[in-house]
PDB file of C-alpha atoms in Angstrom:
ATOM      1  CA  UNK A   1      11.337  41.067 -18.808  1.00  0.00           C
ATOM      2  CA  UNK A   2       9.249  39.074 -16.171  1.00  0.00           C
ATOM      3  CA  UNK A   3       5.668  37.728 -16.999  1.00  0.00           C
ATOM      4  CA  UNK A   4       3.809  36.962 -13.462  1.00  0.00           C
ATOM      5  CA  UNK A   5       1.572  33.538 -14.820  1.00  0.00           C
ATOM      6  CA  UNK A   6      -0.763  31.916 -11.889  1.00  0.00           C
ATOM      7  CA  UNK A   7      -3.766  29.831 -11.444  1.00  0.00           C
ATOM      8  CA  UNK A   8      -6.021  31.550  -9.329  1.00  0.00           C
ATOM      9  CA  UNK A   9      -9.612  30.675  -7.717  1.00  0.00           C
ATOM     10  CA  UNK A  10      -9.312  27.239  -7.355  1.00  0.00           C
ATOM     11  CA  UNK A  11      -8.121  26.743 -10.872  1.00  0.00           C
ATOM     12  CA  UNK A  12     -10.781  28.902 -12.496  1.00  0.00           C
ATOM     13  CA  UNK A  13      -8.811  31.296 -14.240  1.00  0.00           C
ATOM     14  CA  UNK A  14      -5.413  32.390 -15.407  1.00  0.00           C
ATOM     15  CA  UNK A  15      -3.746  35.319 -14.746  1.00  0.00           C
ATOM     16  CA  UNK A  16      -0.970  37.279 -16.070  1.00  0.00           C
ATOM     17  CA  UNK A  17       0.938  40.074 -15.005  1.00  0.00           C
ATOM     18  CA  UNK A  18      -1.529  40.068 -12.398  1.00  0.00           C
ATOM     19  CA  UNK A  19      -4.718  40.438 -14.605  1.00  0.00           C
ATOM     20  CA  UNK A  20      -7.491  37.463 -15.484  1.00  0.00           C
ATOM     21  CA  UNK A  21      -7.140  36.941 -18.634  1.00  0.00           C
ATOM     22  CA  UNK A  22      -8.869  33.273 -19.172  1.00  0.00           C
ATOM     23  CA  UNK A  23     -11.279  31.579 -17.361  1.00  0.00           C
ATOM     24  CA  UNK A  24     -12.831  28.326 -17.347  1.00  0.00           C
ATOM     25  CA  UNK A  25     -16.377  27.753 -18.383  1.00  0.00           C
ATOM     26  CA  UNK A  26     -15.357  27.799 -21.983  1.00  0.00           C
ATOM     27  CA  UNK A  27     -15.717  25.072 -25.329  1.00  0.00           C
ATOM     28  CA  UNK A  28     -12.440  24.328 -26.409  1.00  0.00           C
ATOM     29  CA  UNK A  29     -11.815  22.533 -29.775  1.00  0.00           C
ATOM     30  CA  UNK A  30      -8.813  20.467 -29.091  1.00  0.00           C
ATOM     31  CA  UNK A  31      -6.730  17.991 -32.049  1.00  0.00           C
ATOM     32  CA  UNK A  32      -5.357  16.204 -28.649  1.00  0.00           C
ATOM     33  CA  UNK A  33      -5.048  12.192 -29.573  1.00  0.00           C
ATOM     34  CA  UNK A  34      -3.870  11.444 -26.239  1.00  0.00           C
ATOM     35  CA  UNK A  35      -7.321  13.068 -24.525  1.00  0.00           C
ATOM     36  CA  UNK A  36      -9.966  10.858 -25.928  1.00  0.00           C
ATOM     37  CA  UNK A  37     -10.730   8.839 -29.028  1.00  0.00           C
ATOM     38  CA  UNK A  38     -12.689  11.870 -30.640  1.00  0.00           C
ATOM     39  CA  UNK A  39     -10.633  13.678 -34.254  1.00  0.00           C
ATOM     40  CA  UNK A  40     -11.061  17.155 -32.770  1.00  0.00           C
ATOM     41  CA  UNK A  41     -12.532  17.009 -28.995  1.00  0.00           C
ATOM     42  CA  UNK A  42     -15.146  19.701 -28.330  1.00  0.00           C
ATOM     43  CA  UNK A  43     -13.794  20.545 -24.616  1.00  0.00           C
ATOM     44  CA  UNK A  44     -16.007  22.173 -21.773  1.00  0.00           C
ATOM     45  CA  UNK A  45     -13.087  23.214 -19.753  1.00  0.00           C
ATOM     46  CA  UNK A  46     -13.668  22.568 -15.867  1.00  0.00           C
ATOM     47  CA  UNK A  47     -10.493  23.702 -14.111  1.00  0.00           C
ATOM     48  CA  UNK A  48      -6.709  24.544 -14.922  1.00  0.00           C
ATOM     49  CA  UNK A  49      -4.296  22.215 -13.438  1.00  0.00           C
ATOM     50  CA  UNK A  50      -0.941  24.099 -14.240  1.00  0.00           C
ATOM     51  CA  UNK A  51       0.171  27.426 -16.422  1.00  0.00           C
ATOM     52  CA  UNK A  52       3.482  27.983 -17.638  1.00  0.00           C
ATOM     53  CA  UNK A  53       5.727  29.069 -20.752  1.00  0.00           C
ATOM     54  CA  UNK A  54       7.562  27.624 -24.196  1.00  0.00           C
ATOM     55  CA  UNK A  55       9.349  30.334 -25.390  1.00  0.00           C
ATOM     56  CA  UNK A  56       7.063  33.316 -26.095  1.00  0.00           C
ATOM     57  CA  UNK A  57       3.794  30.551 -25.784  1.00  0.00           C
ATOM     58  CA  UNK A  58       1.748  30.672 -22.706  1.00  0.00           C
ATOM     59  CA  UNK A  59       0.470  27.171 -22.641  1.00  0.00           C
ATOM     60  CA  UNK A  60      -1.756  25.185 -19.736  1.00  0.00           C
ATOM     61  CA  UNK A  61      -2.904  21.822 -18.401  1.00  0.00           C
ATOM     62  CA  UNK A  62      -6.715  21.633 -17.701  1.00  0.00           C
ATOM     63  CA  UNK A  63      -9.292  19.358 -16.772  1.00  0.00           C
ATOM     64  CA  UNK A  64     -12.222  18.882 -18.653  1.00  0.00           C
ATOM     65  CA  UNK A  65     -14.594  16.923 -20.721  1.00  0.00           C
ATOM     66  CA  UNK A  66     -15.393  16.158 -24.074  1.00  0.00           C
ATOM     67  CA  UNK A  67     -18.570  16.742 -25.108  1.00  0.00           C
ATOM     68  CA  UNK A  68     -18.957  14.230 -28.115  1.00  0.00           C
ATOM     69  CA  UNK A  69     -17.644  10.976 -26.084  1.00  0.00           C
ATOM     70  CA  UNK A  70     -18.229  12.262 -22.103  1.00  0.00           C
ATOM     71  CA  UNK A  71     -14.333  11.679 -21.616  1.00  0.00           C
ATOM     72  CA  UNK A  72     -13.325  13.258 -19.043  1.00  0.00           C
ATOM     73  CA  UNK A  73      -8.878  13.879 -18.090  1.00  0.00           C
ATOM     74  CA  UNK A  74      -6.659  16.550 -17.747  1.00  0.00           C
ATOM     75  CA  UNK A  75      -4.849  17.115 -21.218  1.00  0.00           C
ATOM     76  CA  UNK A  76      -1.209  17.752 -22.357  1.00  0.00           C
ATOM     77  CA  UNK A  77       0.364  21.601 -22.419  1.00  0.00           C
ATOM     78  CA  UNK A  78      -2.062  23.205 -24.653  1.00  0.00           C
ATOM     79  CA  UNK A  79      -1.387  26.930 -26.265  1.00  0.00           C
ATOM     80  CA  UNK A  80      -3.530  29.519 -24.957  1.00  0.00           C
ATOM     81  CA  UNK A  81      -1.656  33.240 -25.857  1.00  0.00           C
ATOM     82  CA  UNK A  82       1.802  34.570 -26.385  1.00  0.00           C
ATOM     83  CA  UNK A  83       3.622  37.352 -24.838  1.00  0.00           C
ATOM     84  CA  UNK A  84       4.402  39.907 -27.335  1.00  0.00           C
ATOM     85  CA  UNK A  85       6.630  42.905 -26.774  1.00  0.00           C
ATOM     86  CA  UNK A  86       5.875  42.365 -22.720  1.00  0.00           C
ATOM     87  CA  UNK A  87       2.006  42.439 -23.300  1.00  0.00           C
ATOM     88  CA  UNK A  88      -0.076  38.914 -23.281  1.00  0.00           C
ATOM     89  CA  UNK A  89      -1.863  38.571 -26.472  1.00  0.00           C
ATOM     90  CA  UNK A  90      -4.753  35.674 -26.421  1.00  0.00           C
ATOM     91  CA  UNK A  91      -5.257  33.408 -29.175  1.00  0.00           C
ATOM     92  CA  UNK A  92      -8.107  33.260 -31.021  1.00  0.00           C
ATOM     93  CA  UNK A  93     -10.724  31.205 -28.619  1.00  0.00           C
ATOM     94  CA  UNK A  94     -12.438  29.878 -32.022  1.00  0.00           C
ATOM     95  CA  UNK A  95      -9.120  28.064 -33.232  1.00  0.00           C
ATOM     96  CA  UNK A  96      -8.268  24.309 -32.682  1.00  0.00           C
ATOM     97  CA  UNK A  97      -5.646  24.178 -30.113  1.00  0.00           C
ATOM     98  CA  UNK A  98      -2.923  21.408 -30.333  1.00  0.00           C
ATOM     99  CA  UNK A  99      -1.114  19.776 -27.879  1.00  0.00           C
ATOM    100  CA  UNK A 100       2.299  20.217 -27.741  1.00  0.00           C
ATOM    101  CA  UNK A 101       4.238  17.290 -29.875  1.00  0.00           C
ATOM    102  CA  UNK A 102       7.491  16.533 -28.017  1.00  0.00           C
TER     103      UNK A 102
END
């Protein structure tokens, strides 16, 4: 089975399967090392740069900016959902997301 993932609007949302699921706009809490010099970054996100899969794991690259040290980047593949049985299923927007260690 196929799962349709795109940036859309400038970067200001993702969709899949042709629906929005996430937009930007949002406080991320991020354990991301490489971002900034914060222990967990508290990140406004300001734009997705890319979309794309791991497996099951719908992960992205955005830009954004901490709001604890003003750093501002685009970070490593960060989780953001899953696709389960063909459906998308969002992760819990109030959990810490983690890059992806390679």
């Amino acid at each position: 089975m196929t799962t349709r993932l795109r940036v859309l609007d400038d970067g200001a949302w993702i969709s899949v399967d042709d629906h929005r699921e996430i937009r930007v706009s949002e406080l991320w809490r991020l354990d991301a090392p490489g971002f900034c010099g914060c222990d967990l970054a508290d990140l406004v996100v300001e734009n997705f740069q890319e979309v794309g899969v791991d497996g099951s794991r719908v992960e992205t690259r955005v830009y954004g900016q901490c709001i604890e040290c003003g750093e501002t980047g685009v970070t490593d593949w960060l989780p953001v959902g899953r696709v389960r049985g063909g459906e998308f299923v969002e992760f819990d927007r109030s959990c810490v997301r983690r890059t992806r260690r390679e």
